[in-house]
Short mmCIF file of C-alpha atoms in Angstrom, two decimals:
data_model
loop_
_atom_site.label_atom_id
_atom_site.label_comp_id
_atom_site.label_asym_id
_atom_site.label_seq_id
_atom_site.Cartn_x
_atom_site.Cartn_y
_atom_site.Cartn_z
CA ASP Y 1 -3.90 18.54 4.69
CA THR Y 2 -3.17 16.60 7.55
CA GLY Y 3 -2.82 12.89 5.71
CA VAL Y 4 -4.31 10.02 5.95
CA SER Y 5 -5.46 9.39 9.89
CA GLN Y 6 -6.35 6.14 11.46
CA ASN Y 7 -7.31 5.16 15.00
CA PRO Y 8 -6.62 3.56 17.00
CA ARG Y 9 -3.24 2.58 16.04
CA HIS Y 10 -2.95 -0.69 18.03
CA LYS Y 11 -5.82 -2.54 19.60
CA ILE Y 12 -5.45 -6.05 21.37
CA THR Y 13 -8.63 -7.92 21.61
CA LYS Y 14 -9.68 -11.50 22.86
CA ARG Y 15 -10.97 -13.94 20.25
CA GLY Y 16 -14.36 -13.76 19.45
CA GLN Y 17 -14.61 -9.93 20.47
CA ASN Y 18 -15.84 -7.32 17.91
CA VAL Y 19 -13.11 -4.34 17.09
CA THR Y 20 -14.01 -1.49 14.39
CA PHE Y 21 -11.16 0.76 12.73
CA ARG Y 22 -11.90 4.07 11.94
CA CYS Y 23 -10.04 6.14 8.96
CA ASP Y 24 -10.05 9.81 8.39
CA PRO Y 25 -9.04 10.19 4.62
CA ILE Y 26 -7.25 13.16 3.03
CA SER Y 27 -9.89 15.98 2.74
CA GLU Y 28 -11.53 16.30 -0.86
CA HIS Y 29 -10.00 12.77 -2.01
CA ASN Y 30 -13.42 10.88 -3.18
CA ARG Y 31 -11.78 7.36 -3.24
CA LEU Y 32 -10.62 5.28 -0.16
CA TYR Y 33 -9.45 1.65 0.27
CA TRP Y 34 -8.58 -0.80 2.92
CA TYR Y 35 -5.66 -3.39 2.97
CA ARG Y 36 -4.68 -5.55 5.23
CA GLN Y 37 -0.98 -6.52 5.66
CA THR Y 38 0.76 -9.29 7.64
CA LEU Y 39 4.13 -9.67 8.54
CA GLY Y 40 6.28 -10.31 5.75
CA GLN Y 41 4.06 -9.65 2.96
CA GLY Y 42 2.76 -6.86 1.04
CA PRO Y 43 -0.39 -5.32 1.56
CA GLU Y 44 -3.64 -6.84 0.22
CA PHE Y 45 -6.47 -5.45 -1.02
CA LEU Y 46 -10.04 -5.53 1.12
CA THR Y 47 -12.24 -3.15 -0.39
CA TYR Y 48 -12.67 0.11 -2.27
CA PHE Y 49 -15.21 3.03 -1.84
CA GLN Y 50 -15.83 6.01 -4.11
CA ASN Y 51 -17.57 8.46 -2.12
CA GLU Y 52 -20.37 6.47 -0.23
CA ALA Y 53 -20.35 3.64 -2.39
CA GLN Y 54 -18.80 0.69 -1.92
CA LEU Y 55 -17.43 -0.43 -5.42
CA GLU Y 56 -15.26 -3.66 -4.89
CA LYS Y 57 -14.66 -6.17 -2.19
CA SER Y 58 -11.83 -8.71 -1.98
CA ARG Y 59 -12.85 -12.32 -1.81
CA LEU Y 60 -10.94 -11.86 1.35
CA LEU Y 61 -13.35 -9.89 3.06
CA SER Y 62 -15.29 -12.69 4.50
CA ASP Y 63 -18.80 -11.92 6.44
CA ARG Y 64 -17.28 -11.25 9.52
CA PHE Y 65 -15.93 -8.11 8.02
CA SER Y 66 -17.95 -5.17 6.81
CA ALA Y 67 -16.69 -1.66 6.11
CA GLU Y 68 -18.94 1.75 5.46
CA ARG Y 69 -18.45 5.12 4.60
CA PRO Y 70 -21.72 6.71 5.23
CA LYS Y 71 -21.34 10.26 4.27
CA GLY Y 72 -18.40 9.73 1.88
CA SER Y 73 -15.80 10.99 4.22
CA PHE Y 74 -14.60 8.62 7.31
CA SER Y 75 -14.85 4.97 6.79
CA THR Y 76 -15.02 2.50 9.51
CA LEU Y 77 -13.89 -0.95 9.40
CA GLU Y 78 -15.60 -3.47 11.38
CA ILE Y 79 -14.31 -7.44 12.38
CA GLN Y 80 -16.96 -9.13 14.14
CA ARG Y 81 -16.31 -12.40 16.11
CA THR Y 82 -12.37 -12.02 15.58
CA GLU Y 83 -10.17 -14.96 14.92
CA GLN Y 84 -6.48 -15.19 15.59
CA GLY Y 85 -5.86 -14.98 11.97
CA ASP Y 86 -7.11 -11.29 11.84
CA SER Y 87 -4.00 -10.42 13.62
CA ALA Y 88 -2.60 -7.94 10.89
CA MET Y 89 -2.03 -4.17 10.04
CA TYR Y 90 -5.14 -2.46 8.68
CA LEU Y 91 -4.00 0.36 6.46
CA CYS Y 92 -6.67 2.80 4.99
CA ALA Y 93 -5.38 5.10 1.81
CA SER Y 94 -7.03 7.49 -0.08
CA SER Y 95 -6.89 9.27 -3.29
CA LYS Y 96 -8.67 11.84 -5.79
CA SER Y 97 -10.24 10.94 -8.76
CA GLY Y 98 -10.04 12.81 -12.12
CA GLY Y 99 -6.95 13.55 -14.09
CA HIS Y 100 -4.69 10.46 -14.94
CA SER Y 101 -6.19 7.30 -14.32
CA GLY Y 102 -3.30 5.87 -12.45
CA ASN Y 103 -4.40 7.62 -9.27
CA THR Y 104 -1.89 8.02 -6.53
CA ILE Y 105 -3.19 6.59 -3.08
CA TYR Y 106 -1.80 8.00 0.00
CA PHE Y 107 -1.65 5.52 3.14
CA GLY Y 108 -2.32 6.04 6.62
CA GLU Y 109 0.23 4.69 9.54
CA GLY Y 110 -2.10 1.76 9.75
CA SER Y 111 -3.96 0.06 12.65
CA TRP Y 112 -2.31 -2.83 14.48
CA LEU Y 113 -4.72 -5.78 15.51
CA THR Y 114 -3.52 -8.42 17.47
CA VAL Y 115 -6.18 -11.33 18.56
CA VAL Y 116 -5.12 -13.60 21.75
CA ALA F 1 -5.38 -8.36 -15.18
CA GLN F 2 -2.35 -6.87 -13.74
CA SER F 3 0.74 -7.91 -11.35
CA VAL F 4 3.73 -7.08 -10.18
CA THR F 5 6.52 -9.03 -8.83
CA GLN F 6 9.87 -7.98 -6.92
CA LEU F 7 12.43 -10.07 -8.19
CA ASP F 8 14.32 -10.08 -4.60
CA SER F 9 13.11 -10.67 -1.28
CA HIS F 10 15.90 -9.13 0.20
CA VAL F 11 18.83 -6.79 -1.14
CA SER F 12 22.01 -6.08 1.10
CA VAL F 13 24.52 -3.47 0.61
CA SER F 14 27.08 -1.27 2.25
CA GLU F 15 26.50 2.14 3.06
CA GLY F 16 27.79 4.86 0.25
CA THR F 17 27.12 2.21 -2.23
CA PRO F 18 24.63 2.07 -5.21
CA VAL F 19 21.04 0.23 -4.74
CA LEU F 20 18.95 -1.51 -7.22
CA LEU F 21 15.56 -2.74 -6.02
CA ARG F 22 14.28 -4.92 -9.41
CA CYS F 23 10.49 -4.73 -10.29
CA ASN F 24 8.61 -6.64 -13.46
CA TYR F 25 5.15 -5.86 -14.11
CA SER F 26 2.40 -7.46 -15.90
CA SER F 27 -0.56 -5.32 -17.49
CA SER F 28 -3.41 -5.63 -20.00
CA TYR F 29 -3.20 -1.75 -20.19
CA SER F 30 -0.59 1.28 -20.08
CA PRO F 31 0.05 0.95 -16.45
CA SER F 32 1.05 3.71 -13.69
CA LEU F 33 3.66 2.52 -11.41
CA PHE F 34 4.77 3.30 -8.45
CA TRP F 35 7.24 2.61 -5.48
CA TYR F 36 6.44 2.70 -1.81
CA VAL F 37 8.75 2.60 1.13
CA GLN F 38 7.57 1.41 4.74
CA HIS F 39 9.70 2.09 7.69
CA PRO F 40 9.27 -0.79 10.77
CA ASN F 41 6.14 -0.58 12.15
CA LYS F 42 5.16 2.61 10.06
CA GLY F 43 2.30 3.53 6.94
CA LEU F 44 3.49 3.39 3.37
CA GLN F 45 5.46 6.41 2.03
CA LEU F 46 5.49 7.13 -1.49
CA LEU F 47 8.96 7.63 -3.13
CA LEU F 48 8.03 8.36 -6.45
CA LYS F 49 5.53 7.45 -10.02
CA TYR F 50 5.24 6.82 -13.45
CA THR F 51 2.39 7.94 -15.07
CA SER F 52 3.11 7.97 -18.99
CA ALA F 53 5.18 11.27 -18.96
CA ALA F 54 9.06 10.62 -18.56
CA THR F 55 10.36 7.37 -18.39
CA LEU F 56 13.17 8.49 -16.18
CA VAL F 57 11.40 9.28 -13.09
CA LYS F 58 12.93 10.98 -9.95
CA GLY F 59 11.58 10.93 -6.41
CA ILE F 60 12.28 11.92 -3.00
CA ASN F 61 15.71 10.88 -1.05
CA GLY F 62 17.59 10.79 -3.99
CA PHE F 63 15.95 7.59 -5.48
CA GLU F 64 14.93 7.14 -9.20
CA ALA F 65 13.19 4.79 -11.40
CA GLU F 66 13.35 3.87 -15.30
CA PHE F 67 10.40 2.93 -17.22
CA LYS F 68 11.50 0.34 -19.74
CA LYS F 69 8.31 -1.25 -21.52
CA SER F 70 10.13 -3.28 -23.87
CA GLU F 71 11.47 -5.18 -20.53
CA THR F 72 8.56 -4.29 -18.65
CA SER F 73 10.31 -3.47 -15.64
CA PHE F 74 10.53 -0.33 -13.36
CA HIS F 75 13.74 -0.68 -11.03
CA LEU F 76 14.50 1.15 -8.13
CA THR F 77 18.02 2.82 -7.69
CA LYS F 78 20.00 5.42 -5.80
CA PRO F 79 23.63 6.02 -6.37
CA SER F 80 24.64 5.83 -2.57
CA ALA F 81 23.26 4.05 0.14
CA HIS F 82 22.31 5.57 3.65
CA MET F 83 21.73 3.89 6.88
CA SER F 84 17.80 5.45 7.12
CA ASP F 85 17.08 3.93 3.69
CA ALA F 86 17.15 0.78 5.54
CA ALA F 87 13.34 -0.55 4.95
CA GLU F 88 10.99 -2.39 2.92
CA TYR F 89 10.27 -1.14 -0.39
CA PHE F 90 7.09 -1.73 -2.61
CA CYS F 91 6.42 -1.91 -6.37
CA VAL F 92 2.91 -1.45 -7.27
CA VAL F 93 1.01 -1.04 -10.55
CA SER F 94 -2.42 0.60 -11.08
CA SER F 95 -3.87 0.16 -14.82
CA GLY F 96 -6.64 0.59 -17.26
CA GLY F 97 -10.01 1.01 -15.58
CA SER F 98 -8.61 -0.49 -12.37
CA TYR F 99 -8.72 1.85 -9.26
CA ILE F 100 -7.22 -0.83 -7.10
CA PRO F 101 -3.20 -0.89 -7.09
CA THR F 102 -1.81 -4.10 -6.81
CA PHE F 103 1.12 -4.59 -4.65
CA GLY F 104 4.37 -6.54 -5.02
CA ARG F 105 5.62 -8.70 -2.15
CA GLY F 106 8.17 -6.37 -1.41
CA THR F 107 11.80 -6.19 -1.06
CA SER F 108 13.64 -5.54 2.14
CA LEU F 109 16.89 -3.18 2.00
CA ILE F 110 19.39 -3.61 4.59
CA VAL F 111 22.35 -1.11 4.80
CA HIS F 112 25.38 -2.18 6.42
CA PRO F 113 27.77 0.51 7.83
#
């Protein structure tokens, strides 16, 4: 068990460019989450997958954002036409369904995005 | 619906003194509650969790929290603060059919030598 892995850890991009982040969850975790965190704030939910199905999306996830989990393992989060307001840390987390409904989610180290 | 309120944005203590970080929750169902810690430029690490077993939960690094249903609280405590405890702490609720944990805004713990 190597934990949740995210890359790249840091990305600086020019406004208007597209960026993609990758998340590798803990093996056998069927649930995967993306959160966004800005300075001084708690993480805000973006989207949630159970296996390959994207079951929930936050209103924060504008049409410039898209997330996939094609084989129910790793996931990608793409931001198109980046804006300065997209600058944040993007956190991926995973958990395993079954057992108690209060599933424990485990977070990666995050991917920092700076849009200049 | 579920929500979390962390009552203090900053808590400042001296090394060796007790720590209290306050959290109140709101939930339509029996909640599961968690505390996570985040050190600067790092991801979130699970400190402890309550999932309807014992109301007093012990976590890592000497932290513990007590679930009080009557007060809808889940405060985090530690008897003696260490410099390495300085970090951001998040209280999190997950309940009912929602698999989407909701975070509080965080409490910054400052530890003075």
